[in-house]
Tab-separated table of C-alpha atoms and ligand atoms in Angstrom:
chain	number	residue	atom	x	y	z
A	1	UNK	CA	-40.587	-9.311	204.944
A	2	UNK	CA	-41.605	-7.945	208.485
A	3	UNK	CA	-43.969	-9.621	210.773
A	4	UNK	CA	-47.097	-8.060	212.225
A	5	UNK	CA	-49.158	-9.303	215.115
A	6	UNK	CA	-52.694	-7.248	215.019
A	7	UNK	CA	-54.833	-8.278	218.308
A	8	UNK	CA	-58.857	-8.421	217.866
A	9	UNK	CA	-57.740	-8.789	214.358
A	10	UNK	CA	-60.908	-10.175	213.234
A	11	UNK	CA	-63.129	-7.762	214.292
A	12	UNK	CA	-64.156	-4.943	211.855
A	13	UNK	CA	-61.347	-2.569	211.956
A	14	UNK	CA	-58.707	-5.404	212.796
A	15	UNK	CA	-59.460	-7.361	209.402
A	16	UNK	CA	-59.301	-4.553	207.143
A	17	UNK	CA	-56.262	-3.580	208.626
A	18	UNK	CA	-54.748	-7.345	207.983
A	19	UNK	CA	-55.637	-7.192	204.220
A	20	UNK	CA	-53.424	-3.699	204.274
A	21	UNK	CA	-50.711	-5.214	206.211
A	22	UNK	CA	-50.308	-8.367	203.740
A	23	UNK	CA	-51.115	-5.932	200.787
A	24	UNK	CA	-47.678	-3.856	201.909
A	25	UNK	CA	-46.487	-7.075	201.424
A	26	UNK	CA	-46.112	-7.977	205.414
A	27	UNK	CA	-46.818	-11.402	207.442
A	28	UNK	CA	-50.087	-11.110	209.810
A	29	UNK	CA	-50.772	-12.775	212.977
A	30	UNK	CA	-54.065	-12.193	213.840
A	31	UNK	CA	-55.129	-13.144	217.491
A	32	UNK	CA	-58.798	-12.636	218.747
A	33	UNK	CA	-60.557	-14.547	220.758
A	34	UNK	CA	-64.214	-13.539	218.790
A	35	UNK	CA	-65.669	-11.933	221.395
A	36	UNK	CA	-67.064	-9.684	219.146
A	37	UNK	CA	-65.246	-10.550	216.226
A	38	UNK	CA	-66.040	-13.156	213.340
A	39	UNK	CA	-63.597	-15.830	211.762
A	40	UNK	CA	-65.267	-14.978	208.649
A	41	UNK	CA	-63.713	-11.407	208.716
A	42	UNK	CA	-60.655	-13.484	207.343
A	43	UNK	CA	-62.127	-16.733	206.266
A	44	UNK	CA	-60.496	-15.497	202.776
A	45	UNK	CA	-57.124	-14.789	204.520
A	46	UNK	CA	-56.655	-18.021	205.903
A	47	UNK	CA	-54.840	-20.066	203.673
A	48	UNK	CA	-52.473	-17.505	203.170
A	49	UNK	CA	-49.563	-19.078	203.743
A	50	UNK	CA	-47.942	-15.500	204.837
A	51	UNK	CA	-51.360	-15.193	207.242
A	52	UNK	CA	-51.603	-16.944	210.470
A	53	UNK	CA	-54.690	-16.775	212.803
A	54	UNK	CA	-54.597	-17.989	216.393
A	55	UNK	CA	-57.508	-17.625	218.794
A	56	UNK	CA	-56.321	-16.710	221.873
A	57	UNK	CA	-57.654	-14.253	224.889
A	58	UNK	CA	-55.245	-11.336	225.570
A	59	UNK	CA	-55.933	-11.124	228.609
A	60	UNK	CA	-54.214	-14.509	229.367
A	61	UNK	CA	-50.008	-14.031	228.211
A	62	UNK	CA	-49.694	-15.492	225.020
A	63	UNK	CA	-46.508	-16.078	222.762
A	64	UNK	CA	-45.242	-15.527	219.205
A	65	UNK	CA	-42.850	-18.185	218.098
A	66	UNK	CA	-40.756	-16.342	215.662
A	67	UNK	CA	-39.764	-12.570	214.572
A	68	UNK	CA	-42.340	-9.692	215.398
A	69	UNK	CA	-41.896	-5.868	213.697
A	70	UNK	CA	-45.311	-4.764	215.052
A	71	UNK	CA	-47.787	-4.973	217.594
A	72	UNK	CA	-51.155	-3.707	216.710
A	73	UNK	CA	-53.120	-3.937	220.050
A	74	UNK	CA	-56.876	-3.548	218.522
A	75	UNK	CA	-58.776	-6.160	221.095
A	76	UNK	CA	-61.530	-4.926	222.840
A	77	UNK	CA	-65.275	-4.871	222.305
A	78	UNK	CA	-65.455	-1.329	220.471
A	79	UNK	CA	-69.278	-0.658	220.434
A	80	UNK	CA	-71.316	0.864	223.483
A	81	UNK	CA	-74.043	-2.001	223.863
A	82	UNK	CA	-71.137	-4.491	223.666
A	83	UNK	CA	-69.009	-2.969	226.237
A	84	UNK	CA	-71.893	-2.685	228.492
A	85	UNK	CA	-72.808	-6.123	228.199
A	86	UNK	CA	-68.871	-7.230	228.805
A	87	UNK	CA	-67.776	-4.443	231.746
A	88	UNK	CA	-65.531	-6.726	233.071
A	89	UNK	CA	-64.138	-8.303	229.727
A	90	UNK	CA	-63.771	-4.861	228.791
A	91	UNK	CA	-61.699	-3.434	231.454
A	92	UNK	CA	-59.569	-6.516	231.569
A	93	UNK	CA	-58.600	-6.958	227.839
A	94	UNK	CA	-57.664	-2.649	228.162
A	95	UNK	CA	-55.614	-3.261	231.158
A	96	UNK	CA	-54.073	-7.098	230.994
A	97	UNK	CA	-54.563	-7.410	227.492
A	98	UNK	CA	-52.539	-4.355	226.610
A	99	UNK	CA	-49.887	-5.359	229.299
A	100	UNK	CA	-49.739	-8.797	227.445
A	101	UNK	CA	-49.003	-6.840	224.319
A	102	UNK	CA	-46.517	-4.701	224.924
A	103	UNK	CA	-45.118	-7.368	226.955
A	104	UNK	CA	-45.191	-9.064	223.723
A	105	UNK	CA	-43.619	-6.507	221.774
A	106	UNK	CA	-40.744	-5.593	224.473
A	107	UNK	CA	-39.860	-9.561	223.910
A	108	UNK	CA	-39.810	-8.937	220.147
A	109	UNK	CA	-37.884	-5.608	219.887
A	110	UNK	CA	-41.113	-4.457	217.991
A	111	UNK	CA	-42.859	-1.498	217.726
A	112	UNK	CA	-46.464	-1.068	219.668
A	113	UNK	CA	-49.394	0.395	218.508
A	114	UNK	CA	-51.979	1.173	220.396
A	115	UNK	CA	-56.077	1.452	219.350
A	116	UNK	CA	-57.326	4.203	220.860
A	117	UNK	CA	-60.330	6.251	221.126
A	118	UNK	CA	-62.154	9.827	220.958
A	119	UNK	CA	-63.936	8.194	224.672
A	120	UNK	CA	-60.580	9.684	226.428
A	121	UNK	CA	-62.224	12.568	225.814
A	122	UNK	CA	-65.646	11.530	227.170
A	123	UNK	CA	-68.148	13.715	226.978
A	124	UNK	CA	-65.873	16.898	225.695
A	125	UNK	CA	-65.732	20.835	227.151
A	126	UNK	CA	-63.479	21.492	224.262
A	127	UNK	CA	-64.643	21.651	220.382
A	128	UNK	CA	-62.616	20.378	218.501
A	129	UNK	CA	-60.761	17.777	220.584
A	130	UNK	CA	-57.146	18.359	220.153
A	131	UNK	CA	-54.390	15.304	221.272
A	132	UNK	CA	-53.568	18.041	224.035
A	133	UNK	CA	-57.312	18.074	225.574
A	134	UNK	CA	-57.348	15.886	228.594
A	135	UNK	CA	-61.144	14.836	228.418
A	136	UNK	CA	-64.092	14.879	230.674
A	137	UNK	CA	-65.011	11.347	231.537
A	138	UNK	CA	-66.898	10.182	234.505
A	139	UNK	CA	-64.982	7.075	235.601
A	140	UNK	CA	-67.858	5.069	237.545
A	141	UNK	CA	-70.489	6.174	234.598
A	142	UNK	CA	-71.313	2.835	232.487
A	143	UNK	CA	-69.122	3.899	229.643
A	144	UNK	CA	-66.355	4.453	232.074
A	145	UNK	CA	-65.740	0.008	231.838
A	146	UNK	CA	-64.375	1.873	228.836
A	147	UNK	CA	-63.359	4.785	228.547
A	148	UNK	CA	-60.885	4.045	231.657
A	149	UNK	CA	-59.505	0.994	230.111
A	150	UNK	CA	-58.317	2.940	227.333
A	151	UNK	CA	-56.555	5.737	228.952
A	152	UNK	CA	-55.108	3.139	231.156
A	153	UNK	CA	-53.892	1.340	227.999
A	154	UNK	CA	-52.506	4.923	227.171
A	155	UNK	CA	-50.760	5.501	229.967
A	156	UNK	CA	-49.525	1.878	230.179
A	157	UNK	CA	-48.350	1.976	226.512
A	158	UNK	CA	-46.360	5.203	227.485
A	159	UNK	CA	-44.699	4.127	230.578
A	160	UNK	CA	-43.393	1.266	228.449
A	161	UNK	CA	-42.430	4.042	226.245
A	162	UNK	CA	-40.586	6.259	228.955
A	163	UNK	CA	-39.157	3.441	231.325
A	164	UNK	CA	-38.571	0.893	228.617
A	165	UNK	CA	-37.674	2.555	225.737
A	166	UNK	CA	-40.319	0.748	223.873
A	167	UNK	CA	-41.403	2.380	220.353
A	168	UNK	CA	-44.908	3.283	220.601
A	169	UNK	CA	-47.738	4.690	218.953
A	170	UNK	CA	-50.935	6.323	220.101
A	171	UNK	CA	-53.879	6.442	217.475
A	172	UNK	CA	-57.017	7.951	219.013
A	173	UNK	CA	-60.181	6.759	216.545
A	174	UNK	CA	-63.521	8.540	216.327
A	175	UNK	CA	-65.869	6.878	214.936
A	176	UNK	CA	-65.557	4.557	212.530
A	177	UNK	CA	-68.074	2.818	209.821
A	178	UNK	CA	-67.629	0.676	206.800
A	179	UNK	CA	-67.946	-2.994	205.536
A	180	UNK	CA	-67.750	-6.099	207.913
A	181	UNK	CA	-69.262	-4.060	211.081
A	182	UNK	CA	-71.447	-6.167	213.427
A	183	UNK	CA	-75.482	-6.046	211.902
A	184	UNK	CA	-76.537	-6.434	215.833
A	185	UNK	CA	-73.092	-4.221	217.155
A	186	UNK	CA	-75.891	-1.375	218.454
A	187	UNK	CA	-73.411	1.431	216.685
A	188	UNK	CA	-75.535	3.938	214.761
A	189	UNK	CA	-74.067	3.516	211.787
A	190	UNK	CA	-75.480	-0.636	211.230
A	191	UNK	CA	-78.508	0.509	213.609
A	192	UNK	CA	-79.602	3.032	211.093
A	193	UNK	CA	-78.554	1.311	208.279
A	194	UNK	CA	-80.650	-1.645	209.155
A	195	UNK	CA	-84.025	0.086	209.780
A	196	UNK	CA	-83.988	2.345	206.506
A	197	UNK	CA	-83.535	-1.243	204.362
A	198	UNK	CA	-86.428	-2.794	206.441
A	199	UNK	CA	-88.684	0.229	206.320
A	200	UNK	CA	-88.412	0.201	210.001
A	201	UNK	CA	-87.943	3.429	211.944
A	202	UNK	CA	-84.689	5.230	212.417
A	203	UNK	CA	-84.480	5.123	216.638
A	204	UNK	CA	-82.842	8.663	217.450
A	205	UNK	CA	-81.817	8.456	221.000
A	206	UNK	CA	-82.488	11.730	222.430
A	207	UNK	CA	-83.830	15.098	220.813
A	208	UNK	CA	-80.829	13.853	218.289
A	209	UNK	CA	-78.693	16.846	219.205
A	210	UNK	CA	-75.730	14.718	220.052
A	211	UNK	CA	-73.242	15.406	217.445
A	212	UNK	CA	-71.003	12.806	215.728
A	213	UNK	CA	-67.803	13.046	212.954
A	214	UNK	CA	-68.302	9.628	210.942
A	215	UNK	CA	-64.751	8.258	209.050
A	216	UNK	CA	-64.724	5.860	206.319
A	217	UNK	CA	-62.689	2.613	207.468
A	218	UNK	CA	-60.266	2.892	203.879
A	219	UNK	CA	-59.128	6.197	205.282
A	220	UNK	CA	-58.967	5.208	208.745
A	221	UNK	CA	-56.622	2.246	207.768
A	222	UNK	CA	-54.255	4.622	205.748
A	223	UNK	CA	-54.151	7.012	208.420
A	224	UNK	CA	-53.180	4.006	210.918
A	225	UNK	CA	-50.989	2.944	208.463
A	226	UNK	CA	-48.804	5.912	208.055
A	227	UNK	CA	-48.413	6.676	211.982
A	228	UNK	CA	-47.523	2.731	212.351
A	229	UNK	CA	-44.862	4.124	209.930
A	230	UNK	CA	-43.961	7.076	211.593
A	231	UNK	CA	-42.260	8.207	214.442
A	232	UNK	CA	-44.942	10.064	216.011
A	233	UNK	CA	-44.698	8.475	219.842
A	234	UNK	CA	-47.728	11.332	221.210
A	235	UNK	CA	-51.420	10.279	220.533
A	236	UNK	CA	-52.864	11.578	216.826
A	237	UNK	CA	-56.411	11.144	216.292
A	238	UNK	CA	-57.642	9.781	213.194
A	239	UNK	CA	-60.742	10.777	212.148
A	240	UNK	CA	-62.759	12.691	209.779
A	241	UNK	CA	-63.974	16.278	211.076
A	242	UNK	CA	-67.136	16.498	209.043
A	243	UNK	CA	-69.662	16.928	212.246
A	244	UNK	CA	-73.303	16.540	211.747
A	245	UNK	CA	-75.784	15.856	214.560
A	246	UNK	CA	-77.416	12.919	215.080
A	247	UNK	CA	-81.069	13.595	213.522
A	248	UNK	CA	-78.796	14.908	210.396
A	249	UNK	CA	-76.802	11.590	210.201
A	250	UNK	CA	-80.681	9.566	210.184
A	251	UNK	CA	-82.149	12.096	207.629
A	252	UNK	CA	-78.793	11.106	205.537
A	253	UNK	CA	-78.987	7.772	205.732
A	254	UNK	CA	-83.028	7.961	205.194
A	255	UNK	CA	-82.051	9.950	202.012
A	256	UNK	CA	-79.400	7.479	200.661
A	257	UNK	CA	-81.249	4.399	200.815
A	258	UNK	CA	-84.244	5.509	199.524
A	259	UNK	CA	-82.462	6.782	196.552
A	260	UNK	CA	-80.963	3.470	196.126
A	261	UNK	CA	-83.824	1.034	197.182
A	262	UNK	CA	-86.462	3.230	195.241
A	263	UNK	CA	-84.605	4.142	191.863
A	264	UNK	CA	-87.906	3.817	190.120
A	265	UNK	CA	-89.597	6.966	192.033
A	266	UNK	CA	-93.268	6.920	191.541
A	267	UNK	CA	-94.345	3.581	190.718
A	268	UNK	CA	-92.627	2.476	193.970
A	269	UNK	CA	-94.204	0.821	196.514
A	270	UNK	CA	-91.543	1.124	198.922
A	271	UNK	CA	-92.038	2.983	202.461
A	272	UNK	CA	-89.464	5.185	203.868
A	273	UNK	CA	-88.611	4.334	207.162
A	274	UNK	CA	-90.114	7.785	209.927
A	275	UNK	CA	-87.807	8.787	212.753
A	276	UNK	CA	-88.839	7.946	216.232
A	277	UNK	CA	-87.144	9.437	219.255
A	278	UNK	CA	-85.863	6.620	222.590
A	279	UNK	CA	-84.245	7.715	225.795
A	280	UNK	CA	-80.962	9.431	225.620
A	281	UNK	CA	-78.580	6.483	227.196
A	282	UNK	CA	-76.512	7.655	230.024
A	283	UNK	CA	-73.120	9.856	229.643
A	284	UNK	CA	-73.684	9.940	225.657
A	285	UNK	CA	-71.183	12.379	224.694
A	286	UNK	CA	-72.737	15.834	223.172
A	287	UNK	CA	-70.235	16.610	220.806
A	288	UNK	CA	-67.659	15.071	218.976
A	289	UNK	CA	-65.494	16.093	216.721
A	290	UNK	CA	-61.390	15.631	215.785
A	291	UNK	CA	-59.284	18.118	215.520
A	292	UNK	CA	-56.759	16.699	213.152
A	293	UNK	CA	-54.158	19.239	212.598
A	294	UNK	CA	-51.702	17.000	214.133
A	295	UNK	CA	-52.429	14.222	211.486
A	296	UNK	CA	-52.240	16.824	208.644
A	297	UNK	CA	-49.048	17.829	209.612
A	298	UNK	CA	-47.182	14.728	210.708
A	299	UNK	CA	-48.136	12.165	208.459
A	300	UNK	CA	-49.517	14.093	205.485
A	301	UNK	CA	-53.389	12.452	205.981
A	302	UNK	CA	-56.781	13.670	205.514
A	303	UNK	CA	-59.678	11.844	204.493
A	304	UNK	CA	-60.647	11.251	201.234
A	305	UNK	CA	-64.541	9.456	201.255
A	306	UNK	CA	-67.196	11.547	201.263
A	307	UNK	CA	-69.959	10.593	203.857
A	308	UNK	CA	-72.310	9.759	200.503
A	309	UNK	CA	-69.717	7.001	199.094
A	310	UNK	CA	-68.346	5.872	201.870
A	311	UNK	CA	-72.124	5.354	203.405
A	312	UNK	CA	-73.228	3.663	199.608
A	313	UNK	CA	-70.358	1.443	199.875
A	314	UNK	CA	-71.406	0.071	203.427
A	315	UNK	CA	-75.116	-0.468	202.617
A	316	UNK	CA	-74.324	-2.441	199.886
A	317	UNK	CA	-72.411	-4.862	202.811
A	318	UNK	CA	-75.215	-4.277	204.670
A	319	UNK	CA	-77.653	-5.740	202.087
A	320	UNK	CA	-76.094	-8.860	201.893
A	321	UNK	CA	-75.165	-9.437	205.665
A	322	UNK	CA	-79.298	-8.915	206.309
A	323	UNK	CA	-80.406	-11.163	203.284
A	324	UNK	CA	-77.864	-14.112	205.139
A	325	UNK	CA	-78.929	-13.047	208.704
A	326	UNK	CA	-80.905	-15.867	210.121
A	327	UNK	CA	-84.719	-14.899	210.382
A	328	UNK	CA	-85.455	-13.953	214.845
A	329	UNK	CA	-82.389	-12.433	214.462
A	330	UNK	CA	-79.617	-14.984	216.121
A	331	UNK	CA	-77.975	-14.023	219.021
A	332	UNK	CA	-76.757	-10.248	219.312
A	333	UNK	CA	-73.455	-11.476	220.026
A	334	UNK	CA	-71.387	-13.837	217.716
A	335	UNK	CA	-69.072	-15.178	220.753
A	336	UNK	CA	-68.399	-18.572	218.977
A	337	UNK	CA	-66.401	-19.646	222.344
A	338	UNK	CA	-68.769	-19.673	225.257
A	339	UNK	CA	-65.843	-19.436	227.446
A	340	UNK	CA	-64.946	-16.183	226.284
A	341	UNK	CA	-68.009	-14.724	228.117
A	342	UNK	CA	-66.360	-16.381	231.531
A	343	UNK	CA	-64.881	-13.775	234.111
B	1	LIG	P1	-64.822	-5.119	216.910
B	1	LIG	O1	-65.650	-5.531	218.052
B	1	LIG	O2	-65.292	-5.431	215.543
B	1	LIG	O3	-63.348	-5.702	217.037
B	1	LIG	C1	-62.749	-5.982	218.266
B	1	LIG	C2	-62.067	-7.344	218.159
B	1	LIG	O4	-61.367	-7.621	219.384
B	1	LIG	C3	-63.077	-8.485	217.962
B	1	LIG	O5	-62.664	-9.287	216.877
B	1	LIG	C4	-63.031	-9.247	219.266
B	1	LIG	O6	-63.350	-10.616	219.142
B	1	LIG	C5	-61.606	-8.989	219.715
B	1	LIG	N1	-61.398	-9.161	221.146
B	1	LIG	C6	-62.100	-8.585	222.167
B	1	LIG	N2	-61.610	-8.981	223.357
B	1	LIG	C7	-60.564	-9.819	223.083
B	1	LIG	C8	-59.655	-10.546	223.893
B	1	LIG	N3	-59.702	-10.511	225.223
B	1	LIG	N4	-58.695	-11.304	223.281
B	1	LIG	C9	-58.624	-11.359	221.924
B	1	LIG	N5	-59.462	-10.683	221.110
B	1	LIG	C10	-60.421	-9.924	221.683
B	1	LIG	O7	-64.595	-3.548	217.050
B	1	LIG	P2	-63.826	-2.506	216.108
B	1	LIG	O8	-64.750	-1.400	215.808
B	1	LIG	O9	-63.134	-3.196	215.017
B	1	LIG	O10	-62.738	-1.922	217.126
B	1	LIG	C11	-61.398	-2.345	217.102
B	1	LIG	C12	-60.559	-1.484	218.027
B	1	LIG	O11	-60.615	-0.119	217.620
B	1	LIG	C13	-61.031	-1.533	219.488
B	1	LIG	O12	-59.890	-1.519	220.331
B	1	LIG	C14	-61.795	-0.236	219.644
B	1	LIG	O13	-61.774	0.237	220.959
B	1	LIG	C15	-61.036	0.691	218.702
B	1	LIG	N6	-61.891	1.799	218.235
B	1	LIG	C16	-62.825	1.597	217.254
B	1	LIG	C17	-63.621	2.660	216.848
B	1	LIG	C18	-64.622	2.532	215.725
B	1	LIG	O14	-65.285	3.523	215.403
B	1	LIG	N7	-64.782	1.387	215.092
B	1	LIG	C19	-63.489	3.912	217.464
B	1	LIG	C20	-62.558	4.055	218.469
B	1	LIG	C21	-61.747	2.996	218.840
B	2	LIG	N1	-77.573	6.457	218.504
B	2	LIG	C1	-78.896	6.673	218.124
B	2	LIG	N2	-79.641	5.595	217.740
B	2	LIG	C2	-79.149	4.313	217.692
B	2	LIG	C3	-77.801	4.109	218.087
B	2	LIG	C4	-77.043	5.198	218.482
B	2	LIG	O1	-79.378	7.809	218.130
B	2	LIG	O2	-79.903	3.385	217.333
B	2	LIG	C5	-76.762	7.616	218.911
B	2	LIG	C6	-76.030	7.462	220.247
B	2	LIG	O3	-76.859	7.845	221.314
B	2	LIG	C7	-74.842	8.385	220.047
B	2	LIG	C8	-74.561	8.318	218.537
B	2	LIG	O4	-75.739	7.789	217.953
B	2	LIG	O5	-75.204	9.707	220.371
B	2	LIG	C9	-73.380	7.417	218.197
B	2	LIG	O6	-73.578	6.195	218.855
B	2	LIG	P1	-72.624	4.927	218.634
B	2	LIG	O7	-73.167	3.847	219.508
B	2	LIG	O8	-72.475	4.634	217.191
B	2	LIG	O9	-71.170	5.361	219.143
B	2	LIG	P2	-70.606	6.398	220.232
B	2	LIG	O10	-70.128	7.549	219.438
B	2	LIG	O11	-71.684	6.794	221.203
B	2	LIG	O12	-69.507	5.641	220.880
């Protein structure tokens, strides 16, 4: 049985890809620090007794006692307001945290994987992005805490690669949704979500001309899961190429959840929720959308979930999360260690 360490590990992505991990029939170690995350990602993980949790900050070295296959480097707050409100956090968990981990796996002998992102691409002159496009990003822009950290963390995981002979692999997400994402993250995908099951208005930032390619977190996960496998050592985005602009995604999600909180029709007393435009934040990308040839070809992956499904699957998550959400709404973030907001 091989051993995995997955960092940020209880955040959304990093728990779902635990449960695959174990269900392959692996050992986790999961190591966050719940920044962002939430130890009840894998509260039903935890007395596994081939599941281990430790909080830690990557950013500070940290050890492994014991045998390590992989390294799945997935710390770091993932959604714009988050890294905003953590610049420095941000920056240091891309840079020192993903030195820590590939430190970690050079110790081990294991193989590195890297989370990546379509933000190396920032705000793209080429449609599709291809693995080859070297992006457009403004470096001292707010999303640059970001978007720099990242491509560092590329470049770092690839020296290690060249100079060290360390196995590596590159997975550059676009965005992501599915169950166990933050209610308060900010991402449009919960934000949206959110309003149409209050009856609140769907905020479109911007004329809503921005476009966006939205991937179901199942598909994500198998796609990660076959390039862990592979021997792919280049960056391969992951992500699912049906692009739709922003006012399309809230007329979709408007449409969905008033088919599902209305079945009734008529004698309904329900309100759909109206679209309201807000300020454009700075630097939002205009298009986005993967090009994922290489994916197809290498490891044999496309998604399967259609936008409807995979969007039906995550309201009914985001049903329950609202009906436990504590009325004023808590605090945005669910740091449960004050320290981890130190710097
Ligand atoms: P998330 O915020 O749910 O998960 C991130 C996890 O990292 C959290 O559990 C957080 O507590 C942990 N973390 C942050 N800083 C840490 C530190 N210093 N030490 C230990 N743990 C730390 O976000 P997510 O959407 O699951 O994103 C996971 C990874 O995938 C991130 O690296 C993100 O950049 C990348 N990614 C996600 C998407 C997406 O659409 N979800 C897209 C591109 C890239
Ligand atoms: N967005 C929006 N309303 C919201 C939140 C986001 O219109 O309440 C837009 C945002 O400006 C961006 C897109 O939706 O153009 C996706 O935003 P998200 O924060 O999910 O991720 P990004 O792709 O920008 O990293």
């Amino acid at each position: 049985m091989s051993r995995a360490v997955i960092t940020g590990g209880a955040g959304f992505l990093g728990s779902h890809l635990c449960e695959r991990l174990l269900r392959e029939g692996h050992e986790v170690v999961c190591v966050d620090n719940l920044l962002t995350g939430n130890r009840e990602n894998v509260a039903h993980l935890l007395g596994r007794s081939d599941f281990e949790f430790l909080q830690h900050d990557v950013t500070t070295p940290f050890e492994v006692p014991g045998e390590v296959a992989y390294v799945l480097h997935f710390a770091s707050p993932a959604s714009p307001i988050d890294y905003l409100e953590l610049p420095i956090q941000t920056l240091k968990v891309g840079s020192l945290g993903t030195h820590n981990a590939l430190g970690l796996a050079r110790a081990k002998g294991a193989r590195f994987l890297l989370a990546s992102t379509s933000e190396v691409y920032g705000d793209p002159k080429e449609h599709p992005q291809k693995e080859s496009y070297w992006g457009n990003v403004n470096p001292v822009g707010p999303r640059g805490v970001y978007d720099e950290a990242k491509r560092f963390a590329e470049a770092m995981a690839m020296a290690y690669h060249r100079y060290h002979g360390l196995e590596v692999r590159i997975v550059r997400i676009f965005n992501t949704y599915g169950p166990r994402m933050r209610l308060r993250d900010g991402r449009v995908v919960p934000a949206f979500i959110q309003q149409a099951l209050r009856g609140e208005p769907l905020t479109v930032f911007g004329q809503g001309t921005q476009t966006r390619s939205f991937c179901y977190v199942d598909d994500l996960v198998e796609g990660i899961y076959r390039l862990l496998l592979s021997d792919v050592a280049l960056p391969v985005n992951i992500g699912n190429p049906h692009e739709m602009t922003i006012l399309q995604f809230a007329e979709t999600i408007r449409r969905i959840v008033d088919r599902l909180e209305s079945p009734g029709g008529a004698g309904s007393t329900r309100r759909s929720s109206p679209i309201v435009f807000k300020p454009l934040p700075e630097d939002d990308p205009q298009t986005r959308q993967p090009d994922i040839t290489l994916a197809r070809t290498l490891l044999g992956w496309e998604p399967k979930v259609s936008l409807d499904d995979g969007i039906e699957r995550t309201i009914g998550f985001f049903r329950q999360a609202l009906a436990a959400a504590p009325a004023g709404g808590g605090s945005r973030l669910q740091a449960a260690d004050a320290s981890a907001n130190s710097f």
